[in-house]
mmCIF file of C-alpha atoms in Angstrom:
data_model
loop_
_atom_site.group_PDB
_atom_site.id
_atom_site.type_symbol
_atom_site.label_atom_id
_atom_site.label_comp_id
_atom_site.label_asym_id
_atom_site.label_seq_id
_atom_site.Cartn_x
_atom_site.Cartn_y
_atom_site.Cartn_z
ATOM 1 C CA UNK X 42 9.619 -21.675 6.198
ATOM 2 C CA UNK X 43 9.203 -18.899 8.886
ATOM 3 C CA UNK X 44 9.986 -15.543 6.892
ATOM 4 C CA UNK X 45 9.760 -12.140 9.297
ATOM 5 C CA UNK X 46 9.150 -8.992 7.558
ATOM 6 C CA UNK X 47 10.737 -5.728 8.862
ATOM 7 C CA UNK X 48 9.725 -2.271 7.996
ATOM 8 C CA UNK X 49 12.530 0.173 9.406
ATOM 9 C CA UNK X 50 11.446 3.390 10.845
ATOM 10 C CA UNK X 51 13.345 6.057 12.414
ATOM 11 C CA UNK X 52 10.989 5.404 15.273
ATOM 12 C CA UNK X 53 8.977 2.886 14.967
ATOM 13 C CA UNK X 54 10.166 -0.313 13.198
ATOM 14 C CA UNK X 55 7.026 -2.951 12.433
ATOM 15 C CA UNK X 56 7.362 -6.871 12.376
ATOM 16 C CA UNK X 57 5.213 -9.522 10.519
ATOM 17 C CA UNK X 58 5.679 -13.078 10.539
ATOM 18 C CA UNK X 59 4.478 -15.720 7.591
ATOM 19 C CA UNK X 60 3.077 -18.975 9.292
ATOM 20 C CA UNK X 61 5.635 -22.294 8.164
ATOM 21 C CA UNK X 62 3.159 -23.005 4.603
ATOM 22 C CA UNK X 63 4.104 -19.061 3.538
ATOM 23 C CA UNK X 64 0.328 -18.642 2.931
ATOM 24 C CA UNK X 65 -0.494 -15.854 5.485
ATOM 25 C CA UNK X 66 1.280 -13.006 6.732
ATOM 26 C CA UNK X 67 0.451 -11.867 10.433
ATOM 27 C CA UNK X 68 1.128 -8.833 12.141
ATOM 28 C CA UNK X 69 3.427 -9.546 15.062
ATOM 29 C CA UNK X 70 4.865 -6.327 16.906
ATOM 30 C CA UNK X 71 6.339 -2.586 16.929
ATOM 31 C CA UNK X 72 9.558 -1.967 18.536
ATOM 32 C CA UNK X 73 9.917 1.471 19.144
ATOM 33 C CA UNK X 74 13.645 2.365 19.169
ATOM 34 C CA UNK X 75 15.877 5.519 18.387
ATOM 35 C CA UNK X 76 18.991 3.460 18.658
ATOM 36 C CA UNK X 77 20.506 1.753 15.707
ATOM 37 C CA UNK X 78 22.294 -0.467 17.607
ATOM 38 C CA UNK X 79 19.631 -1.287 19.904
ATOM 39 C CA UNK X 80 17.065 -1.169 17.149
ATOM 40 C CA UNK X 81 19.545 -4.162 15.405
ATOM 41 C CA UNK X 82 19.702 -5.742 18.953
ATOM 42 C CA UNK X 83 15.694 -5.802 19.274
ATOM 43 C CA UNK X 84 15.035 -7.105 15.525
ATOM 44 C CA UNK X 85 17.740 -9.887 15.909
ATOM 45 C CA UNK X 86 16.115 -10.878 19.335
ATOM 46 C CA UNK X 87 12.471 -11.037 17.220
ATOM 47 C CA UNK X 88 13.691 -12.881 14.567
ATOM 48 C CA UNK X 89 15.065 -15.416 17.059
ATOM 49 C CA UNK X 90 11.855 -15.112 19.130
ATOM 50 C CA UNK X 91 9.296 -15.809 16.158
ATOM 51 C CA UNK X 92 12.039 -18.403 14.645
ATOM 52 C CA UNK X 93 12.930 -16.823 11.415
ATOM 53 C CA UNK X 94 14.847 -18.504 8.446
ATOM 54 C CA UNK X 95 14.314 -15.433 5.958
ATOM 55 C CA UNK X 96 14.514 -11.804 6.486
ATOM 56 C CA UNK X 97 12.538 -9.541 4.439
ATOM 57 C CA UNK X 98 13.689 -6.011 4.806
ATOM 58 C CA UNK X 99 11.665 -3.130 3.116
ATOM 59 C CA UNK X 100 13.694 -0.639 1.012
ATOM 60 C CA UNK X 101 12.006 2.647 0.910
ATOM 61 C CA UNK X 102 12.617 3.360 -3.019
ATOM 62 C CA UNK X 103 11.497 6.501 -4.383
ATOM 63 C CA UNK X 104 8.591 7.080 -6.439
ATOM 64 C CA UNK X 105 10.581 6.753 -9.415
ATOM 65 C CA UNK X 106 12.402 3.371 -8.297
ATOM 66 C CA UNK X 107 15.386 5.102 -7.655
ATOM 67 C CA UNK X 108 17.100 4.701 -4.214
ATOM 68 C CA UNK X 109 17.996 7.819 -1.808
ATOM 69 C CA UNK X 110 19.647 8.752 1.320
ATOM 70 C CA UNK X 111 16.791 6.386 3.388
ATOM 71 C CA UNK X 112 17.325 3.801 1.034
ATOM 72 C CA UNK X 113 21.226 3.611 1.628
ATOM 73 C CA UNK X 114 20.214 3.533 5.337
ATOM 74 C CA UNK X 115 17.981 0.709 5.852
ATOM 75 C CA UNK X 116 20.329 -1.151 2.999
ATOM 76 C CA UNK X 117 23.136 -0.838 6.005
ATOM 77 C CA UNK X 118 20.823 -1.519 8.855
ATOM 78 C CA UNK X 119 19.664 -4.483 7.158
ATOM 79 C CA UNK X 120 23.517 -5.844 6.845
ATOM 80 C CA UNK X 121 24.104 -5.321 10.295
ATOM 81 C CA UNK X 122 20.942 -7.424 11.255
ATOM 82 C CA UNK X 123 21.824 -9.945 8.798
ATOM 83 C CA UNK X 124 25.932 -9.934 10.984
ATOM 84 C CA UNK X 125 23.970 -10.583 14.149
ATOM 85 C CA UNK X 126 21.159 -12.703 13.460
ATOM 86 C CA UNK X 127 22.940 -15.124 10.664
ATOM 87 C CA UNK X 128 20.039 -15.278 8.892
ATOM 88 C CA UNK X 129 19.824 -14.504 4.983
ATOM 89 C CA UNK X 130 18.132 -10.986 4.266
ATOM 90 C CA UNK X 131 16.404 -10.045 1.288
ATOM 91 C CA UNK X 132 15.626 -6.152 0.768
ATOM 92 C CA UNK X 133 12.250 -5.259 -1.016
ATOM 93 C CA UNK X 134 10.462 -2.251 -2.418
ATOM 94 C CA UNK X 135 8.119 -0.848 0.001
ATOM 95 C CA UNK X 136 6.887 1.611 -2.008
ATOM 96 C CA UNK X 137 3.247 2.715 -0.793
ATOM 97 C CA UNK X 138 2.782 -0.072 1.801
ATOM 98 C CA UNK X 139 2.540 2.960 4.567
ATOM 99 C CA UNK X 140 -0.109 4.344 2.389
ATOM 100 C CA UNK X 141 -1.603 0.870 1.751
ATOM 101 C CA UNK X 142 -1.361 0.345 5.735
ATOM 102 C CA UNK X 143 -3.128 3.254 6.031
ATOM 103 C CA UNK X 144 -5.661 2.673 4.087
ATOM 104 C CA UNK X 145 -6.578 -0.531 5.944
ATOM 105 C CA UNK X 146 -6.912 1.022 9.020
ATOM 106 C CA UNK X 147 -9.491 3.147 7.579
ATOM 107 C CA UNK X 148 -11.487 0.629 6.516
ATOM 108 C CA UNK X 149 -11.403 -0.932 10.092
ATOM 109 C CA UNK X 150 -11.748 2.733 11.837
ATOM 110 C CA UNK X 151 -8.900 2.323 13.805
ATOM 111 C CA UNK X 152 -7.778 5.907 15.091
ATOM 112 C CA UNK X 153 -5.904 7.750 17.657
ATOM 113 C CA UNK X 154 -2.721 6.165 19.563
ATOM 114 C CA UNK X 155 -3.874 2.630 18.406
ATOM 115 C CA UNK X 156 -3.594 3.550 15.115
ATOM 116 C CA UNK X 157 0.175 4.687 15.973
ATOM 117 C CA UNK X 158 1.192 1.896 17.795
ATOM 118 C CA UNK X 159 -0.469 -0.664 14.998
ATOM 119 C CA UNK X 160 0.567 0.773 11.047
ATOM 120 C CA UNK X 161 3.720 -0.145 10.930
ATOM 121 C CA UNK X 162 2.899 -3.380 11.811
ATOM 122 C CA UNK X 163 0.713 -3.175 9.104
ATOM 123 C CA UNK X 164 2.906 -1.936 6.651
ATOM 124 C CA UNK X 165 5.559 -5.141 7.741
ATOM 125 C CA UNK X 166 2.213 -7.311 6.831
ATOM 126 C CA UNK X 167 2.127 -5.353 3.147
ATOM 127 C CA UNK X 168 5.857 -5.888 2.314
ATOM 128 C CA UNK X 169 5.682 -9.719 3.791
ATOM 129 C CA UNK X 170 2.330 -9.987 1.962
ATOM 130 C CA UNK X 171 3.857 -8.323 -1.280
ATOM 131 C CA UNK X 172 7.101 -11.479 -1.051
ATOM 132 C CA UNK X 173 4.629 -13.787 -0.146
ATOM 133 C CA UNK X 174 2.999 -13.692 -3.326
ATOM 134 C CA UNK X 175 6.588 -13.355 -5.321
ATOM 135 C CA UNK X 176 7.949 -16.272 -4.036
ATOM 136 C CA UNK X 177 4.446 -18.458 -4.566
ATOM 137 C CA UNK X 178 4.516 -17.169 -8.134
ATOM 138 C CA UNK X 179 8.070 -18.321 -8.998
ATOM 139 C CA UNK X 180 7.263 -21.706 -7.404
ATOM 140 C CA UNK X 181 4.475 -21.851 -10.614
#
């Protein structure tokens, strides 16, 4: 199964795609949108583009695994996509995977606008990475 992770930004919203065997999780795109609407319009068009069957959608919890103000946000942006696209969304903690993105970028010494335009792709590989291994574990 195709799953397409999404990590909302107010700017800058990153996409990853698993391959069909749910074994690798690739960085795909940034859409850079203010717009909700359009931001709903360009994820929906990506998650027919890449051929998705599963949305994962991160959830920005708080440190303490409560949910906020962003939380409630990307919760409603998330239903909306799921109204256009059809397509069955799951919401999941996201907790660090900027950091964790990052971190990775570091290691690779990727700086400057690259860096930009690429970590929240990143962090969409983190959160799809993070379900991957979920889902493989409940298959055991």
């Amino acid at each position: 199964m195709i799953i397409m992770s999404v990590d909302l930004g107010n700017a800058r919203t990153g996409i990853a795609v698993s391959d069909n065997s749910e074994s690798f999780a690739f960085p795909k795109e940034v859409i850079t949108e203010y717009n909700k609407e359009k931001l709903v319009e360009k994820v929906a068009a990506a998650a027919k583009n890449y051929g998705a069957e599963l949305l994962v959608i991160g959830l920005p919890k708080n440190m303490d695994g409560s949910l906020g103000w962003r939380a409630q946000e990307c919760t409603e942006t998330a239903e909306q996509i799921k109204e256009k696209t059809g397509i069955e969304v799951v919401m999941w903690d996201e907790r660090c995977t900027t950091v964790m993105a990052h971190t990775a970028l570091n290691m690779t010494d990727t700086r400057g606008k690259k860096r930009k335009q690429t970590v929240d792709a990143v962090a969409a590989v983190m959160i799809l990475e993070s379900y991957l291994a979920y889902r493989k574990n409940q298959k055991a």
